[in-house]
Amino acid sequence: MLEEISFCDAHFHFSQALEEEAFVEDNRITGCVSCHSKEDFDAVPEGFIKSFGIHPQNPEIALLDVLEKLVSEDKLHAIGETGFDFFTEEFKSKEDLQKKVFEAQLDIALSKGLPLVIHSRKANDRVFYYSKELRKLPGVLFHSFMGSLVEAESFQNRGINAFYSFGKQIFNNNKKVIQIVQGISLGSLLLETDAPYQFLKNEKKTFTSEIKKVYEGAYNLRQAKSYKENFEDFTKEIKKNFCDFYRV
């Protein structure tokens, strides 16, 4: 199957996408479905790569039981998304609970040797604090990373096998995002839709089929910096990164 794949969506949400008729069946596309409830997970058909995590915007401690059961049954390719979100005062008011559930998920990832998908908004300093533990993991994916190129390189310089994933925010003229897409090693780059979320102005949702558009946008950004990759080689390298991180 993977030999036929052209586009790998590193992070999207299946049940919500399906309800919004956002998921498009295309045998050239594969991806990892990020789940945050038992209902989310059960809605995903067989054959998909799956992750499960307690999201920092909803740090519900009871979900640890669901996560531990899925891990014990060997049903996950990764843990997450999890992390810290201080984007609003409401989110930041849950800082202590975010810390508790993040550390619990990190411990599970360490004990089971699973990669970790991190969501971090206005909280990269908190994630840096766990560098010693993160570098023991097989991989760490910074989903929709909004830090600087210096921060991205700092995680790697600390010995973390870090990957950085980007979606349609590459079209928002965000200088930090553009600098990372252009400046990071191709071996650390992944692409995503975060469907049905991460939509642009005047849009109401994102479709998983738009992963092709994201690939083209990222490729064009790198070409603008005089990289010599052709598009086919570019897609092959992203697929390799995807397979390496999710170990498929």
Tab-separated table of C-alpha atoms in Angstrom:
chain	number	residue	atom	x	y	z
A	1	MET	CA	0.000	0.000	0.000
A	2	LEU	CA	2.628	2.533	1.062
A	3	GLU	CA	4.436	2.115	-2.243
A	4	GLU	CA	1.440	3.753	-3.937
A	5	ILE	CA	1.211	6.671	-1.516
A	6	SER	CA	2.183	10.139	-2.738
A	7	PHE	CA	0.937	12.385	0.092
A	8	CYS	CA	1.207	11.763	3.843
A	9	ASP	CA	-0.955	13.842	6.172
A	10	ALA	CA	0.940	13.836	9.451
A	11	HIS	CA	-1.997	15.028	11.564
A	12	PHE	CA	-5.757	15.258	11.096
A	13	HIS	CA	-8.978	14.478	12.958
A	14	PHE	CA	-11.079	11.803	11.305
A	15	SER	CA	-14.416	11.744	13.115
A	16	GLN	CA	-14.894	15.509	12.946
A	17	ALA	CA	-13.685	15.556	9.349
A	18	LEU	CA	-16.080	12.757	8.421
A	19	GLU	CA	-19.030	14.513	10.035
A	20	GLU	CA	-18.235	17.618	8.000
A	21	GLU	CA	-17.819	15.569	4.816
A	22	ALA	CA	-14.205	16.706	4.757
A	23	PHE	CA	-12.560	13.323	4.390
A	24	VAL	CA	-11.890	12.345	0.789
A	25	GLU	CA	-10.947	8.775	-0.055
A	26	ASP	CA	-7.881	8.841	-2.244
A	27	ASN	CA	-5.508	5.906	-2.516
A	28	ARG	CA	-2.603	8.330	-2.957
A	29	ILE	CA	-3.153	9.797	0.515
A	30	THR	CA	-2.435	8.296	3.910
A	31	GLY	CA	-2.217	9.922	7.299
A	32	CYS	CA	-2.299	9.732	11.059
A	33	VAL	CA	-5.628	10.336	12.750
A	34	SER	CA	-5.327	12.242	16.015
A	35	CYS	CA	-7.970	11.125	18.536
A	36	HIS	CA	-8.939	12.697	21.858
A	37	SER	CA	-11.835	10.550	23.066
A	38	LYS	CA	-12.919	6.922	22.962
A	39	GLU	CA	-15.692	7.942	20.547
A	40	ASP	CA	-13.133	9.591	18.243
A	41	PHE	CA	-10.988	6.487	18.253
A	42	ASP	CA	-13.858	4.067	17.667
A	43	ALA	CA	-15.039	6.120	14.665
A	44	VAL	CA	-11.789	5.489	12.781
A	45	PRO	CA	-11.968	2.563	10.314
A	46	GLU	CA	-9.346	-0.142	10.317
A	47	GLY	CA	-6.214	0.516	8.322
A	48	PHE	CA	-5.499	4.039	9.521
A	49	ILE	CA	-2.458	5.093	11.499
A	50	LYS	CA	-3.692	6.375	14.869
A	51	SER	CA	-2.541	8.501	17.750
A	52	PHE	CA	-4.377	9.261	20.980
A	53	GLY	CA	-3.692	12.044	23.422
A	54	ILE	CA	-5.181	14.341	26.025
A	55	HIS	CA	-5.250	17.799	24.435
A	56	PRO	CA	-4.010	20.689	26.599
A	57	GLN	CA	-7.144	22.688	25.818
A	58	ASN	CA	-9.181	19.926	27.468
A	59	PRO	CA	-6.854	18.298	30.022
A	60	GLU	CA	-9.293	15.663	31.250
A	61	ILE	CA	-7.391	13.397	33.605
A	62	ALA	CA	-9.945	10.556	33.289
A	63	LEU	CA	-8.863	10.058	29.662
A	64	LEU	CA	-5.609	8.559	30.914
A	65	ASP	CA	-7.518	5.321	31.488
A	66	VAL	CA	-8.532	5.267	27.808
A	67	LEU	CA	-4.969	6.002	26.700
A	68	GLU	CA	-3.455	3.311	28.912
A	69	LYS	CA	-5.910	0.722	27.611
A	70	LEU	CA	-5.195	1.574	23.964
A	71	VAL	CA	-1.460	1.395	24.628
A	72	SER	CA	-1.787	-1.939	26.429
A	73	GLU	CA	-3.701	-3.312	23.431
A	74	ASP	CA	-0.960	-2.086	21.068
A	75	LYS	CA	-3.415	0.007	19.057
A	76	LEU	CA	-1.418	3.248	18.763
A	77	HIS	CA	1.406	4.440	16.540
A	78	ALA	CA	1.999	7.525	18.708
A	79	ILE	CA	0.784	9.374	21.778
A	80	GLY	CA	-0.675	12.844	21.340
A	81	GLU	CA	-1.389	15.441	20.560
A	82	THR	CA	-0.518	16.599	24.027
A	83	GLY	CA	1.440	19.517	25.402
A	84	PHE	CA	0.772	23.032	26.637
A	85	ASP	CA	-1.492	25.808	25.385
A	86	PHE	CA	-1.331	29.270	26.967
A	87	PHE	CA	-2.892	31.066	23.999
A	88	THR	CA	-5.825	32.377	26.033
A	89	GLU	CA	-6.298	33.161	29.704
A	90	GLU	CA	-8.855	30.356	29.900
A	91	PHE	CA	-6.327	27.813	28.632
A	92	LYS	CA	-3.554	29.210	30.830
A	93	SER	CA	-5.785	28.919	33.914
A	94	LYS	CA	-5.524	25.121	33.440
A	95	GLU	CA	-1.706	25.172	33.516
A	96	ASP	CA	-1.367	22.842	36.510
A	97	LEU	CA	-3.711	20.278	34.992
A	98	GLN	CA	-1.988	20.567	31.596
A	99	LYS	CA	1.307	19.818	33.327
A	100	LYS	CA	-0.122	16.799	35.154
A	101	VAL	CA	-1.628	15.149	32.074
A	102	PHE	CA	1.392	15.986	29.892
A	103	GLU	CA	3.821	14.392	32.337
A	104	ALA	CA	1.596	11.319	32.622
A	105	GLN	CA	1.495	10.930	28.837
A	106	LEU	CA	5.229	11.505	28.560
A	107	ASP	CA	5.819	8.756	31.140
A	108	ILE	CA	3.656	6.346	29.130
A	109	ALA	CA	5.484	7.216	25.912
A	110	LEU	CA	8.826	6.623	27.632
A	111	SER	CA	7.790	3.325	29.180
A	112	LYS	CA	6.358	1.989	25.902
A	113	GLY	CA	8.906	3.522	23.509
A	114	LEU	CA	6.257	5.415	21.553
A	115	PRO	CA	6.757	8.677	19.653
A	116	LEU	CA	5.026	11.786	20.975
A	117	VAL	CA	3.001	14.428	19.105
A	118	ILE	CA	3.242	17.832	20.790
A	119	HIS	CA	0.861	20.786	20.633
A	120	SER	CA	2.535	23.930	21.966
A	121	ARG	CA	1.189	27.469	21.795
A	122	LYS	CA	3.008	30.234	23.649
A	123	ALA	CA	4.593	27.463	25.736
A	124	ASN	CA	7.816	26.333	24.069
A	125	ASP	CA	9.773	27.250	27.198
A	126	ARG	CA	7.730	24.668	29.112
A	127	VAL	CA	8.455	22.009	26.511
A	128	PHE	CA	12.192	22.810	26.635
A	129	TYR	CA	12.068	21.917	30.335
A	130	TYR	CA	11.420	18.271	29.367
A	131	SER	CA	14.272	18.027	26.850
A	132	LYS	CA	16.116	15.372	28.840
A	133	GLU	CA	13.076	13.074	28.715
A	134	LEU	CA	12.093	13.937	25.133
A	135	ARG	CA	15.476	12.918	23.755
A	136	LYS	CA	14.863	9.380	25.057
A	137	LEU	CA	11.840	8.985	22.800
A	138	PRO	CA	12.064	7.464	19.301
A	139	GLY	CA	10.648	10.691	17.880
A	140	VAL	CA	8.881	13.933	18.788
A	141	LEU	CA	6.566	15.658	16.326
A	142	PHE	CA	5.864	19.342	16.886
A	143	HIS	CA	2.463	19.595	15.249
A	144	SER	CA	1.729	22.961	13.586
A	145	PHE	CA	4.905	24.362	15.109
A	146	MET	CA	4.730	28.122	15.695
A	147	GLY	CA	8.170	28.741	17.161
A	148	SER	CA	11.254	30.161	15.490
A	149	LEU	CA	13.905	28.387	13.439
A	150	VAL	CA	16.325	28.937	16.331
A	151	GLU	CA	13.912	27.185	18.715
A	152	ALA	CA	13.427	24.314	16.280
A	153	GLU	CA	17.172	23.841	15.945
A	154	SER	CA	17.579	24.122	19.737
A	155	PHE	CA	15.329	21.118	20.293
A	156	GLN	CA	17.454	19.117	17.865
A	157	ASN	CA	20.690	20.377	19.405
A	158	ARG	CA	19.487	18.950	22.702
A	159	GLY	CA	19.490	15.493	21.165
A	160	ILE	CA	15.752	15.270	20.455
A	161	ASN	CA	14.752	13.397	17.295
A	162	ALA	CA	12.426	16.256	16.403
A	163	PHE	CA	10.128	16.613	13.410
A	164	TYR	CA	8.157	19.742	12.527
A	165	SER	CA	4.793	19.625	10.788
A	166	PHE	CA	3.004	22.434	8.967
A	167	GLY	CA	-0.360	22.891	7.329
A	168	LYS	CA	-2.167	25.770	5.673
A	169	GLN	CA	-0.517	28.303	7.978
A	170	ILE	CA	2.304	28.302	5.415
A	171	PHE	CA	-0.033	30.431	3.283
A	172	ASN	CA	-0.493	33.110	5.976
A	173	ASN	CA	2.816	34.854	5.285
A	174	ASN	CA	3.985	34.032	8.814
A	175	LYS	CA	7.706	34.780	8.753
A	176	LYS	CA	8.626	32.230	11.431
A	177	VAL	CA	6.804	29.421	9.652
A	178	ILE	CA	8.315	30.337	6.286
A	179	GLN	CA	11.820	30.475	7.762
A	180	ILE	CA	11.477	27.002	9.275
A	181	VAL	CA	9.998	25.407	6.150
A	182	GLN	CA	12.822	26.947	4.138
A	183	GLY	CA	15.590	26.466	6.690
A	184	ILE	CA	14.984	23.159	8.438
A	185	SER	CA	16.590	19.990	7.136
A	186	LEU	CA	14.237	18.169	4.769
A	187	GLY	CA	14.739	15.097	6.961
A	188	SER	CA	12.895	16.870	9.798
A	189	LEU	CA	9.921	18.187	7.817
A	190	LEU	CA	6.373	16.798	7.811
A	191	LEU	CA	3.146	18.220	6.402
A	192	GLU	CA	-0.439	18.076	7.631
A	193	THR	CA	-3.955	19.421	7.208
A	194	ASP	CA	-5.219	19.258	10.813
A	195	ALA	CA	-8.593	18.773	9.067
A	196	PRO	CA	-11.200	20.005	9.667
A	197	TYR	CA	-9.320	22.730	11.572
A	198	GLN	CA	-6.486	25.114	10.658
A	199	PHE	CA	-8.460	26.857	7.920
A	200	LEU	CA	-7.627	30.172	6.292
A	201	LYS	CA	-9.500	33.456	6.470
A	202	ASN	CA	-12.946	33.259	4.832
A	203	GLU	CA	-12.890	29.448	5.104
A	204	LYS	CA	-15.012	27.352	7.452
A	205	LYS	CA	-13.023	24.121	7.445
A	206	THR	CA	-10.061	22.297	5.979
A	207	PHE	CA	-10.311	19.151	3.875
A	208	THR	CA	-7.866	16.262	4.048
A	209	SER	CA	-7.604	16.402	0.251
A	210	GLU	CA	-5.886	19.785	0.691
A	211	ILE	CA	-2.732	17.984	1.783
A	212	LYS	CA	-1.713	18.158	-1.882
A	213	LYS	CA	-2.028	21.949	-1.768
A	214	VAL	CA	0.111	22.016	1.395
A	215	TYR	CA	2.788	19.900	-0.284
A	216	GLU	CA	2.889	22.254	-3.270
A	217	GLY	CA	3.073	25.317	-1.019
A	218	ALA	CA	5.912	23.922	1.092
A	219	TYR	CA	7.781	22.782	-2.007
A	220	ASN	CA	7.473	26.225	-3.583
A	221	LEU	CA	8.784	27.881	-0.426
A	222	ARG	CA	11.864	25.676	-0.481
A	223	GLN	CA	12.373	26.234	-4.209
A	224	ALA	CA	12.365	29.968	-3.538
A	225	LYS	CA	15.485	29.377	-1.414
A	226	SER	CA	17.224	27.643	-4.341
A	227	TYR	CA	16.913	24.080	-3.097
A	228	LYS	CA	17.529	21.562	-5.869
A	229	GLU	CA	14.805	19.053	-4.953
A	230	ASN	CA	12.312	18.127	-7.639
A	231	PHE	CA	8.714	17.647	-6.518
A	232	GLU	CA	8.735	13.855	-6.790
A	233	ASP	CA	11.876	13.564	-4.655
A	234	PHE	CA	10.390	16.068	-2.200
A	235	THR	CA	7.256	13.944	-1.736
A	236	LYS	CA	9.349	10.802	-1.335
A	237	GLU	CA	11.425	12.403	1.414
A	238	ILE	CA	8.323	13.575	3.286
A	239	LYS	CA	6.888	10.063	3.032
A	240	LYS	CA	10.134	8.648	4.413
A	241	ASN	CA	9.952	11.069	7.350
A	242	PHE	CA	6.328	10.072	7.954
A	243	CYS	CA	7.169	6.369	7.913
A	244	ASP	CA	10.211	6.898	10.133
A	245	PHE	CA	8.283	8.870	12.742
A	246	TYR	CA	5.198	6.634	12.878
A	247	ARG	CA	7.330	3.520	12.270
A	248	VAL	CA	5.248	2.086	9.442
